[in-house]
């Protein structure tokens, strides 16, 4: 190993980069360029900066940019790192091979796939496409037609994909995680077999296939394994704690002629086991790669020390970990706050009131986030925010190419690069007026049997009622195959054909959806080659334009999983109650430990203000109220790490309705306004709700609940103590 372990050993600042800008552990990670290196990067410790400087440093040492492989979990992450490295050095950083595991797999399989019997023109399908195939196969195999308990298309693909990502036999996974579906195991296995055959027959690969086939390529072809390993003399992997077993095997195989691998990650932020991520990959790395050097980045550049002291204590009790202690030089002495509300309504009120206070004191709304374990946990808060006219953005939703109208357009382009893509043929044919699923399937089968699908399409005997539209489709493909093949030129012709179909199929909201089509047009203008465009939009789809764009003054609501990697001046973590955090279904062992890490991730998003809240009274799934305490993870913390907030400053109301006993012998304060009862809301009576709007009472559901039909939101069951219903006179 080269002697680059001290700043005193020669001139290591390089010609274009200044390594003195790094702290000591970052410096060690950047300059340890030979052999395996594991960088344990605590939250906010500058791991991206470390990777950027390491790329630039390798190139200054004479490593060819094409010999550096940088693997990340989003294409945006690798592009940003290489752009930053280019600013440190020069434009040659653009030649570094960077991207996601799936993106690099796609590149290598198109080059070497013939070793496994694949052509280079395969089409990559997303999750919705995979579910569509499952839906096509079920009736053709006579499955699930009369049995309402048969697994849905989503469950089928979840099981098939889960088995791949967790490196389990499908049968074992079903019995372990889907025991309620075990009666259907033979049919599930049959579907798995036909799903694989369908993809192979039609030149399709799903996301899992990309990883599986990259690993197969490295295992089954020694020549290719050697070529890839020698090509990439230095491999770097970001967010290594999020890798699954297949990805870990790929790294081991790709580096077999050398051990120049640096992985960066934080075991304390491993929270994606539901996607197949294996926490133990980062723990076992030193055993897989002998003589691994472990470097810890512990200086935090994000949060104040009181916040870090609390986060350190959360993870202190983890069963397995790389021990680290985050510290910072950032000034700040505001201690994290804990608020125990009476129930979710008071919890929501407290958060809204505190957000308004922070905003008045100068914190911008977009720098305030409310985090929660599951999406539905924010329901009460969303209603309170709406009632108080506070704009918010809830993170998540469809990606651009996952929406139906976008899939419609992309189907035409996918067929041009892979005419055997029957899934896309079926989608296009169903767009024709008067053509149903059976007719579309007949045409698709006729096309699939021909050597030239386009020629076969022109020969198919169209029915009277849909002949005109069918002829237009045939003519479109004649035109598409004879004109300029640049993506933007193809889009113009597809859009001219599709526009009237689009307006017919999405009559209710096509003007809103049109923004997506305009966005797609802009994206396609950046591409000169159709295959590259199709691959990129499938592997790393951009956000949809129909989702409300983030404003300059909008509160952020997000699940904790979606917040990873982000930071905010002020963070509220709601529902930190026993039975909700950790989740009630989390047993002992790894599930429990991942819940602990989830709380750690949430708390480390905060820069200056951190609030933890929970309701002391929660409604159970059977609509009963029960008392709960704070999360056991908070109960483990040392004293003095958070400050309890007295709830007396928030609005109070009659807690006896929930069976709560007065504390300290004092009677709870009551609202002066008359408490409404179910009898005050007659069936057929008109009511208004701050979130759902106007509605009509349908029936009393017993206790203090009502069924109300709202004009825009349908039937809702509401509890009078939460709902803030008003009678419309």
XYZ file of C-alpha atoms in Angstrom:
729
model
C 0.000 0.000 0.000
C 1.367 3.410 -0.922
C 2.551 5.618 1.890
C -0.103 8.334 1.901
C -1.206 8.177 5.501
C 0.146 11.511 6.687
C -0.055 15.058 5.385
C 3.634 15.432 6.194
C 4.733 12.862 3.623
C 5.550 14.932 0.571
C 3.453 17.182 -1.610
C 0.068 15.498 -1.737
C -2.060 18.557 -2.324
C -1.911 17.911 -6.069
C -1.771 20.300 -8.980
C -5.484 21.123 -9.064
C -6.920 20.140 -5.697
C -6.098 21.220 -2.185
C -6.307 18.303 0.215
C -5.785 20.670 3.128
C -9.493 21.475 2.760
C -10.275 18.015 4.189
C -10.352 17.014 7.833
C -7.966 14.245 8.865
C -10.280 11.212 8.430
C -11.532 12.560 5.084
C -7.907 13.001 4.028
C -7.120 9.408 4.983
C -10.087 8.131 2.959
C -9.158 10.203 -0.100
C -5.496 9.209 -0.148
C -5.829 5.511 0.756
C -6.098 4.488 -2.874
C -4.697 0.947 -2.860
C -6.531 -1.983 -1.330
C -9.967 -2.245 0.299
C -11.247 0.693 2.344
C -14.447 0.903 4.391
C -15.494 4.450 5.228
C -18.078 4.646 8.015
C -19.568 8.057 7.320
C -21.802 9.405 10.064
C -24.769 11.557 9.124
C -23.728 14.956 7.764
C -20.026 14.098 7.900
C -19.118 15.035 4.318
C -19.113 11.637 2.602
C -19.972 13.168 -0.785
C -17.084 15.609 -0.447
C -14.811 12.667 0.346
C -15.881 10.731 -2.753
C -15.507 13.822 -4.963
C -11.982 14.518 -3.758
C -11.019 10.871 -4.103
C -12.061 10.803 -7.770
C -9.991 13.935 -8.443
C -7.035 12.620 -6.430
C -6.982 9.297 -8.298
C -6.858 11.139 -11.597
C -4.068 13.418 -10.370
C -2.106 10.284 -9.511
C -2.432 9.180 -13.131
C -5.368 6.770 -12.958
C -7.272 6.980 -16.254
C -10.805 8.342 -15.736
C -12.229 5.394 -17.714
C -10.689 3.058 -15.116
C -12.661 4.555 -12.228
C -16.117 3.119 -11.484
C -18.365 5.154 -9.191
C -21.562 3.372 -8.139
C -24.383 5.330 -6.509
C -28.075 4.746 -5.855
C -29.313 7.579 -8.075
C -27.956 8.836 -11.368
C -28.296 12.382 -10.058
C -25.895 11.580 -7.210
C -23.134 10.326 -9.524
C -23.632 13.207 -11.958
C -23.325 15.747 -9.148
C -20.190 14.088 -7.754
C -18.475 13.994 -11.139
C -19.483 17.586 -11.852
C -17.949 18.656 -8.547
C -14.808 16.623 -9.249
C -14.589 18.359 -12.622
C -14.669 21.751 -10.909
C -11.751 20.654 -8.729
C -9.750 19.229 -11.615
C -10.894 19.467 -15.234
C -13.428 18.163 -17.736
C -11.712 14.774 -17.996
C -13.751 13.800 -14.931
C -16.680 13.466 -17.333
C -15.022 10.280 -18.607
C -15.240 8.599 -15.198
C -17.786 5.769 -15.387
C -20.456 6.721 -12.888
C -24.046 5.651 -12.357
C -26.407 3.362 -10.518
C -25.940 -0.391 -10.224
C -28.835 -0.844 -12.654
C -27.481 1.731 -15.093
C -24.004 0.186 -15.224
C -25.557 -3.289 -15.506
C -27.560 -2.079 -18.503
C -24.424 -0.723 -20.176
C -22.415 -3.906 -19.641
C -25.227 -6.274 -20.630
C -25.752 -4.467 -23.921
C -22.052 -4.955 -24.614
C -21.499 -8.452 -23.245
C -25.031 -9.908 -23.045
C -24.406 -12.250 -25.967
C -22.296 -14.298 -23.538
C -25.578 -15.155 -21.806
C -27.629 -15.430 -24.985
C -29.160 -11.942 -24.881
C -29.354 -9.523 -27.773
C -28.440 -5.884 -27.285
C -31.944 -4.575 -28.029
C -33.726 -5.761 -24.890
C -36.235 -3.386 -23.287
C -36.146 -2.524 -19.579
C -39.519 -2.627 -17.852
C -40.521 -0.872 -14.640
C -42.687 -2.154 -11.790
C -45.966 -1.129 -13.434
C -44.990 -3.002 -16.604
C -44.127 -6.076 -14.556
C -47.531 -5.958 -12.863
C -49.113 -5.609 -16.297
C -47.435 -8.827 -17.426
C -48.669 -10.624 -14.304
C -52.165 -9.402 -15.122
C -51.896 -10.751 -18.674
C -50.622 -14.115 -17.505
C -53.190 -14.802 -14.783
C -56.226 -15.332 -17.065
C -54.169 -17.088 -19.735
C -53.133 -19.638 -17.086
C -56.653 -19.835 -15.666
C -55.593 -18.372 -12.319
C -57.541 -16.217 -9.909
C -60.678 -15.859 -12.018
C -63.067 -17.217 -9.404
C -60.955 -17.013 -6.270
C -61.113 -13.531 -4.775
C -58.352 -14.450 -2.346
C -55.844 -15.067 -5.144
C -52.911 -12.637 -4.837
C -53.148 -9.375 -6.761
C -50.732 -8.477 -9.549
C -48.872 -6.206 -7.122
C -48.506 -8.962 -4.520
C -47.280 -11.409 -7.165
C -44.538 -9.087 -8.380
C -43.650 -8.122 -4.797
C -43.088 -11.780 -3.998
C -41.108 -12.558 -7.165
C -38.957 -9.438 -6.781
C -38.550 -9.902 -3.035
C -37.179 -13.403 -3.527
C -34.589 -12.089 -5.990
C -33.478 -9.134 -3.882
C -33.218 -11.182 -0.699
C -31.571 -14.120 -2.481
C -34.284 -16.507 -1.287
C -36.259 -19.235 -3.010
C -39.722 -17.910 -3.791
C -41.318 -20.761 -1.874
C -39.316 -19.923 1.264
C -40.209 -16.247 1.007
C -43.930 -16.988 0.642
C -43.997 -19.245 3.718
C -41.925 -16.747 5.711
C -43.551 -13.420 4.766
C -46.795 -14.266 2.950
C -48.006 -17.275 4.907
C -51.630 -16.274 4.307
C -51.044 -16.928 0.590
C -49.292 -20.273 1.018
C -52.368 -22.158 -0.208
C -51.620 -20.676 -3.642
C -47.913 -21.579 -3.657
C -48.109 -23.898 -6.685
C -49.874 -21.261 -8.763
C -47.463 -18.559 -7.598
C -44.515 -20.698 -8.670
C -46.235 -21.319 -12.012
C -46.653 -17.580 -12.500
C -42.997 -17.001 -11.643
C -41.956 -19.486 -14.322
C -44.221 -18.009 -17.011
C -43.264 -14.455 -16.050
C -39.593 -15.297 -16.649
C -40.439 -16.994 -19.966
C -42.565 -14.055 -21.120
C -39.697 -11.621 -20.517
C -37.215 -13.845 -22.305
C -39.526 -14.422 -25.294
C -40.198 -10.710 -25.744
C -36.749 -9.283 -25.061
C -37.640 -7.708 -21.711
C -35.675 -7.268 -18.487
C -37.012 -5.904 -15.217
C -34.839 -4.113 -12.671
C -34.003 -7.326 -10.856
C -32.917 -9.036 -14.096
C -30.306 -6.336 -14.664
C -28.540 -7.182 -11.394
C -29.037 -10.936 -11.666
C -27.652 -11.016 -15.209
C -24.703 -8.753 -14.369
C -23.771 -11.156 -11.584
C -24.266 -14.133 -13.941
C -22.025 -12.445 -16.497
C -19.235 -12.113 -13.948
C -19.696 -15.666 -12.642
C -20.237 -17.572 -15.879
C -17.784 -15.846 -18.218
C -14.202 -15.752 -16.883
C -13.112 -13.714 -19.903
C -15.725 -11.029 -19.286
C -15.030 -11.041 -15.542
C -11.346 -10.411 -16.238
C -12.101 -7.723 -18.818
C -14.438 -5.838 -16.482
C -12.131 -6.172 -13.472
C -9.102 -4.963 -15.428
C -11.085 -2.128 -16.988
C -12.191 -0.768 -13.611
C -8.994 -0.652 -11.564
C -10.600 1.468 -8.850
C -14.184 0.947 -7.652
C -16.106 3.207 -5.293
C -19.578 2.541 -3.889
C -21.778 5.112 -2.151
C -24.455 4.188 0.436
C -23.065 0.680 0.801
C -25.433 -0.048 3.700
C -28.282 -0.037 1.151
C -26.875 -2.794 -1.065
C -28.455 -6.237 -1.317
C -26.613 -9.552 -1.487
C -26.478 -9.557 -5.299
C -24.880 -6.107 -5.378
C -22.313 -7.114 -2.761
C -21.428 -10.194 -4.839
C -21.088 -8.026 -7.953
C -18.536 -5.800 -6.213
C -16.550 -8.791 -4.990
C -16.477 -10.334 -8.491
C -15.766 -7.062 -10.329
C -12.704 -6.438 -8.153
C -11.257 -9.931 -8.284
C -8.016 -8.936 -10.112
C -7.381 -6.210 -7.540
C -8.903 -5.160 -4.234
C -9.012 -1.447 -4.924
C -12.517 -0.988 -3.560
C -13.699 1.822 -1.340
C -17.238 1.603 0.005
C -18.807 4.461 1.906
C -21.815 4.075 4.143
C -23.317 4.281 7.587
C -24.521 1.118 9.275
C -26.719 3.331 11.479
C -28.668 4.455 8.397
C -29.514 1.006 7.010
C -33.324 1.280 6.746
C -34.305 -0.347 3.459
C -34.603 -4.055 4.252
C -38.085 -4.023 2.700
C -36.344 -3.388 -0.635
C -33.873 -6.192 -0.051
C -31.030 -4.143 1.466
C -28.874 -6.296 3.727
C -27.561 -4.579 6.862
C -24.872 -7.221 7.213
C -23.186 -6.335 3.899
C -21.470 -3.366 5.527
C -20.779 -5.318 8.729
C -19.125 -8.243 6.912
C -17.154 -6.159 4.367
C -13.846 -6.497 6.300
C -14.261 -10.291 6.218
C -15.036 -10.401 2.496
C -12.090 -8.114 1.681
C -9.067 -9.061 3.758
C -6.843 -6.299 5.155
C -9.645 -3.749 4.920
C -8.786 -0.338 6.306
C -11.670 1.139 8.337
C -11.930 4.935 8.482
C -14.636 6.749 10.461
C -15.989 10.180 9.554
C -17.440 11.550 12.799
C -17.312 15.333 12.457
C -20.799 16.530 11.553
C -21.270 19.657 9.422
C -25.068 19.808 9.689
C -26.438 19.784 13.227
C -25.834 21.462 16.569
C -24.247 19.454 19.377
C -27.458 19.062 21.460
C -29.091 17.331 18.478
C -26.025 15.157 17.903
C -25.863 14.187 21.572
C -29.410 12.855 21.322
C -28.763 10.992 18.051
C -25.586 9.447 19.449
C -27.569 8.148 22.419
C -30.289 6.656 20.205
C -27.794 4.482 18.350
C -25.663 3.740 21.428
C -27.984 0.861 22.324
C -27.836 -0.812 18.896
C -26.961 -4.504 19.140
C -24.469 -4.415 16.243
C -22.684 -1.313 15.015
C -19.435 0.392 14.165
C -19.060 2.546 17.268
C -18.826 6.228 16.415
C -19.595 9.506 18.150
C -20.726 12.454 16.077
C -19.437 15.880 17.081
C -19.548 19.361 15.568
C -18.085 22.835 15.798
C -21.422 24.414 14.845
C -22.594 26.765 17.555
C -26.033 26.244 19.057
C -27.477 25.276 22.409
C -31.169 24.644 21.663
C -32.067 21.307 23.263
C -34.439 18.936 21.378
C -38.016 19.119 22.638
C -40.467 16.321 23.506
C -44.208 17.001 23.525
C -46.694 14.422 24.796
C -50.107 15.412 23.439
C -53.448 14.171 24.668
C -54.221 12.714 21.254
C -53.382 13.174 17.582
C -55.539 16.254 17.293
C -53.659 18.089 20.029
C -50.406 16.810 18.576
C -51.331 18.358 15.221
C -52.352 21.634 16.867
C -49.053 21.858 18.724
C -47.074 21.289 15.537
C -49.037 23.900 13.585
C -48.662 26.429 16.390
C -44.907 25.801 16.676
C -44.412 25.967 12.907
C -46.101 29.362 12.834
C -43.838 30.531 15.656
C -40.680 29.341 13.880
C -41.827 30.983 10.665
C -42.442 34.303 12.438
C -38.938 34.080 13.903
C -37.411 33.800 10.436
C -37.301 30.101 9.509
C -38.516 29.619 5.939
C -41.312 27.098 5.481
C -39.302 24.988 3.006
C -36.680 24.567 5.737
C -39.212 22.987 8.095
C -40.129 19.306 7.784
C -42.568 17.019 9.543
C -41.454 13.380 9.387
C -43.421 10.240 10.145
C -42.931 6.515 10.055
C -45.809 5.762 7.625
C -47.689 7.961 5.154
C -51.079 7.671 6.845
C -49.695 8.930 10.172
C -49.913 12.514 8.891
C -53.678 12.366 8.240
C -54.741 14.451 11.265
C -51.931 16.917 10.699
C -52.862 17.418 7.045
C -56.410 18.308 8.056
C -55.150 20.780 10.653
C -52.771 22.392 8.146
C -55.581 22.693 5.602
C -57.853 24.273 8.204
C -55.115 26.786 9.052
C -54.356 27.522 5.370
C -50.742 26.381 5.594
C -49.402 25.119 2.260
C -47.451 21.890 2.373
C -45.757 19.475 0.015
C -46.061 15.775 0.784
C -43.048 13.983 -0.644
C -43.589 10.963 -2.858
C -45.948 10.094 -5.704
C -45.621 8.944 -9.260
C -42.481 9.420 -11.278
C -42.915 10.984 -14.694
C -42.891 7.761 -16.703
C -45.076 5.813 -14.265
C -48.300 7.645 -15.149
C -50.686 6.096 -17.682
C -50.543 8.823 -20.343
C -46.738 8.808 -20.325
C -46.653 5.038 -20.707
C -49.000 5.449 -23.688
C -46.511 7.688 -25.521
C -43.422 5.725 -24.523
C -44.990 2.498 -25.823
C -44.587 3.732 -29.430
C -40.918 4.534 -28.876
C -40.193 1.274 -27.057
C -41.554 -0.720 -29.989
C -39.174 1.079 -32.354
C -36.169 -0.224 -30.386
C -37.719 -3.632 -29.604
C -40.499 -4.742 -31.998
C -40.993 -7.913 -29.895
C -42.244 -5.878 -26.929
C -45.765 -7.308 -26.785
C -46.594 -5.369 -23.634
C -46.205 -2.106 -25.543
C -48.095 -3.467 -28.566
C -50.992 -4.391 -26.301
C -51.038 -0.924 -24.736
C -51.082 0.828 -28.130
C -53.838 -1.365 -29.535
C -56.054 -0.753 -26.497
C -55.875 2.968 -27.280
C -57.910 2.343 -30.453
C -61.595 3.143 -30.121
C -63.803 -0.005 -30.263
C -60.828 -2.326 -29.593
C -61.046 -4.305 -26.356
C -58.621 -6.628 -24.525
C -59.573 -9.768 -26.500
C -59.124 -8.106 -29.889
C -55.879 -6.475 -28.785
C -54.586 -9.868 -27.636
C -55.491 -11.459 -30.983
C -53.620 -8.778 -32.916
C -50.633 -8.997 -30.563
C -50.433 -12.776 -31.001
C -50.624 -12.384 -34.796
C -47.793 -9.838 -34.729
C -45.644 -11.916 -32.375
C -45.731 -14.918 -34.713
C -44.307 -12.914 -37.630
C -40.674 -12.276 -38.532
C -41.493 -8.598 -39.151
C -44.095 -7.318 -36.649
C -44.613 -4.055 -38.559
C -45.347 -5.838 -41.823
C -47.678 -8.225 -39.992
C -49.531 -5.286 -38.479
C -50.283 -3.908 -41.940
C -51.729 -7.308 -43.029
C -54.065 -7.818 -40.099
C -57.771 -7.764 -41.175
C -59.245 -4.863 -39.231
C -62.874 -4.787 -38.135
C -65.342 -2.361 -39.704
C -65.872 -0.252 -36.598
C -62.179 0.342 -35.943
C -60.614 0.049 -39.413
C -60.001 3.801 -39.850
C -58.111 4.197 -36.581
C -56.173 0.983 -37.231
C -55.040 2.246 -40.658
C -53.851 5.461 -38.998
C -51.761 3.384 -36.586
C -50.225 1.361 -39.432
C -49.379 4.582 -41.269
C -47.816 6.058 -38.145
C -45.288 3.229 -37.875
C -44.472 3.470 -41.572
C -43.697 7.147 -40.998
C -41.770 6.591 -37.759
C -39.480 4.030 -39.379
C -38.702 6.198 -42.392
C -37.939 9.576 -40.785
C -35.203 11.122 -38.686
C -34.631 8.775 -35.737
C -33.678 11.453 -33.236
C -35.956 11.164 -30.173
C -37.315 14.713 -30.490
C -38.319 14.179 -34.154
C -40.008 10.884 -33.322
C -41.863 12.486 -30.427
C -43.389 15.154 -32.693
C -44.911 12.521 -34.972
C -46.123 10.312 -32.125
C -47.692 13.289 -30.398
C -49.557 14.375 -33.536
C -51.101 10.898 -33.731
C -51.691 10.508 -29.986
C -53.159 13.924 -29.111
C -56.816 13.182 -30.047
C -56.574 9.777 -28.326
C -55.098 11.479 -25.267
C -57.978 13.977 -25.062
C -60.514 11.149 -25.369
C -58.939 8.799 -22.816
C -58.256 11.479 -20.200
C -61.161 13.834 -20.823
C -61.458 14.754 -17.141
C -57.973 16.202 -16.641
C -55.997 16.128 -19.886
C -54.976 19.835 -19.627
C -53.203 19.030 -16.360
C -51.605 15.893 -17.813
C -50.466 17.888 -20.845
C -47.737 19.398 -18.643
C -46.166 15.954 -18.421
C -46.129 15.572 -22.207
C -44.507 18.996 -22.559
C -41.905 17.995 -19.982
C -41.211 14.769 -21.861
C -40.703 16.740 -25.065
C -38.119 18.962 -23.346
C -36.259 15.954 -21.965
C -36.162 14.175 -25.334
C -34.524 17.173 -26.999
C -31.432 16.468 -24.902
C -30.959 13.011 -26.455
C -29.494 12.058 -29.793
C -30.138 8.326 -29.515
C -33.476 6.642 -28.785
C -32.199 3.583 -26.883
C -30.330 5.780 -24.410
C -33.459 7.859 -23.794
C -35.634 4.773 -23.225
C -33.093 3.297 -20.803
C -32.605 6.491 -18.812
C -36.294 7.259 -18.368
C -36.947 3.711 -17.189
C -33.970 3.368 -14.862
C -34.098 6.845 -13.347
C -37.426 8.516 -14.168
C -37.782 12.227 -13.348
C -40.559 13.578 -11.156
C -43.920 14.233 -12.755
C -44.809 17.770 -13.739
C -48.372 17.140 -12.554
C -47.090 16.907 -9.002
C -47.129 20.340 -7.437
C -43.677 21.822 -7.710
C -41.975 22.759 -4.476
C -42.682 26.403 -3.739
C -40.352 28.837 -2.033
C -42.547 28.915 1.041
C -44.065 25.483 1.532
C -43.828 23.137 4.506
C -42.451 19.651 3.791
C -44.249 16.502 4.954
C -42.372 13.267 4.358
C -41.979 9.694 5.444
C -38.627 9.124 7.116
C -37.581 6.768 4.327
C -38.121 9.531 1.754
C -36.234 12.101 3.839
C -32.934 10.230 3.934
C -30.150 12.405 2.565
C -32.072 15.645 3.182
C -31.635 18.280 5.865
C -33.844 20.989 7.355
C -33.426 23.806 9.855
C -36.336 22.467 11.904
C -37.645 18.896 12.047
C -40.751 17.512 13.750
C -40.959 13.736 14.192
C -44.542 12.784 14.974
C -46.086 9.651 16.417
C -43.014 8.663 18.452
C -45.213 6.423 20.594
C -44.962 2.863 21.827
C -46.695 0.642 19.277
C -46.186 3.124 16.446
C -42.436 3.706 16.680
C -41.220 1.005 16.653
C -44.054 -0.423 14.639
C -46.262 -2.807 16.603
C -45.328 -5.679 14.273
C -41.584 -5.220 14.784
C -40.382 -8.220 16.729
C -37.120 -8.607 18.548
C -33.907 -8.763 16.595
C -33.222 -7.159 13.232
C -36.699 -5.653 12.733
C -36.458 -3.869 16.078
C -32.943 -2.660 15.314
C -33.979 -1.272 11.927
C -36.739 0.707 13.638
C -34.087 2.174 15.942
C -31.994 3.149 12.918
C -35.080 4.717 11.336
C -35.448 7.047 14.319
C -31.733 7.843 14.110
C -32.101 8.821 10.442
C -35.057 11.056 11.290
C -33.297 12.923 14.103
C -30.141 13.487 12.050
C -32.107 15.459 9.429
C -32.392 18.418 11.858
C -29.892 21.258 11.807
C -31.071 23.553 14.625
C -34.524 22.643 15.950
C -35.732 19.122 16.716
C -39.198 18.289 18.068
C -40.388 14.796 18.969
C -44.115 14.401 19.551
C -46.558 11.623 20.327
C -50.209 11.254 21.376
C -50.920 9.693 24.758
C -54.269 8.485 23.444
C -54.476 6.652 20.123
C -57.243 4.919 18.223
C -56.670 1.224 17.547
C -57.610 -0.487 14.256
C -60.863 -1.645 15.886
C -61.708 2.026 16.599
C -61.062 1.830 20.336
C -59.005 4.401 22.237
C -56.084 3.313 24.374
C -53.369 4.989 26.428
C -49.821 4.792 25.058
C -46.450 5.871 26.295
C -43.514 7.309 24.420
C -41.353 5.130 22.201
C -39.096 2.742 24.133
C -36.221 4.193 22.094
C -36.796 7.513 23.866
C -37.177 5.765 27.208
C -33.632 4.406 26.818
C -32.064 7.864 26.471
C -29.874 9.416 29.131
C -31.251 12.288 31.137
C -30.948 15.858 29.957
C -30.887 15.116 26.216
C -34.353 16.517 25.565
C -36.685 18.993 27.221
C -40.304 18.117 27.907
C -42.820 20.732 26.824
C -45.886 21.331 28.977
C -49.034 20.909 26.911
C -50.869 23.619 28.841
C -49.975 26.181 26.205
C -52.049 24.383 23.578
C -55.829 24.292 23.285
C -57.441 21.871 25.721
C -60.732 20.074 25.586
C -62.629 17.415 27.475
C -60.397 14.350 27.789
C -63.025 12.372 29.677
C -64.589 11.495 26.322
C -61.593 9.194 25.814
C -61.722 7.679 29.273
C -58.622 9.614 30.392
C -58.324 10.252 34.102
C -57.379 13.725 35.376
C -53.704 14.073 36.257
C -52.766 15.045 39.818
C -56.379 15.172 40.981
C -57.157 18.211 38.825
C -60.139 18.219 36.533
C -59.245 18.744 32.901
C -60.116 22.088 31.425
C -63.232 22.036 29.270
C -64.088 24.029 26.205
C -66.740 26.621 26.817
C -68.490 25.797 23.559
C -71.252 23.217 23.609
C -70.045 19.703 22.908
C -71.905 18.318 19.895
C -73.402 14.822 20.020
C -74.401 12.363 17.313
C -78.020 13.372 17.867
C -77.138 16.907 16.704
C -76.392 15.519 13.219
C -79.600 14.036 11.718
C -79.413 11.638 8.773
C -79.646 13.729 5.612
C -78.306 16.791 7.394
C -75.778 18.990 5.611
C -72.360 19.461 7.204
C -69.028 21.065 6.379
C -65.516 19.805 7.128
C -62.317 21.923 6.941
C -60.572 19.370 4.710
C -63.286 17.371 2.917
C -65.670 20.293 2.327
C -69.467 19.956 2.121
C -71.173 16.644 2.807
C -74.338 14.836 3.849
C -74.814 12.666 6.961
C -75.571 9.076 5.876
C -75.849 7.322 9.239
C -74.667 7.128 12.810
C -71.988 4.460 13.220
C -72.353 4.123 16.979
C -70.577 5.884 19.798
C -69.500 9.322 18.601
C -68.912 8.395 14.959
C -70.803 9.377 11.816
C -70.760 8.207 8.221
C -70.705 11.274 5.971
C -70.722 11.373 2.170
C -68.651 14.292 0.886
C -69.233 15.729 -2.570
C -65.596 15.458 -3.609
C -64.149 12.769 -1.354
C -66.891 10.140 -1.067
C -67.918 8.286 2.094
C -65.904 8.905 5.275
C -66.380 7.666 8.849
C -65.537 10.493 11.242
C -65.287 10.741 15.032
C -66.917 13.887 16.409
C -64.069 14.603 18.828
C -61.625 14.821 15.920
C -63.600 15.820 12.880
C -64.385 19.511 13.498
C -67.707 19.039 11.717
C -70.115 21.942 11.470
C -73.833 21.833 10.725
C -74.886 23.850 7.700
C -78.133 25.609 8.532
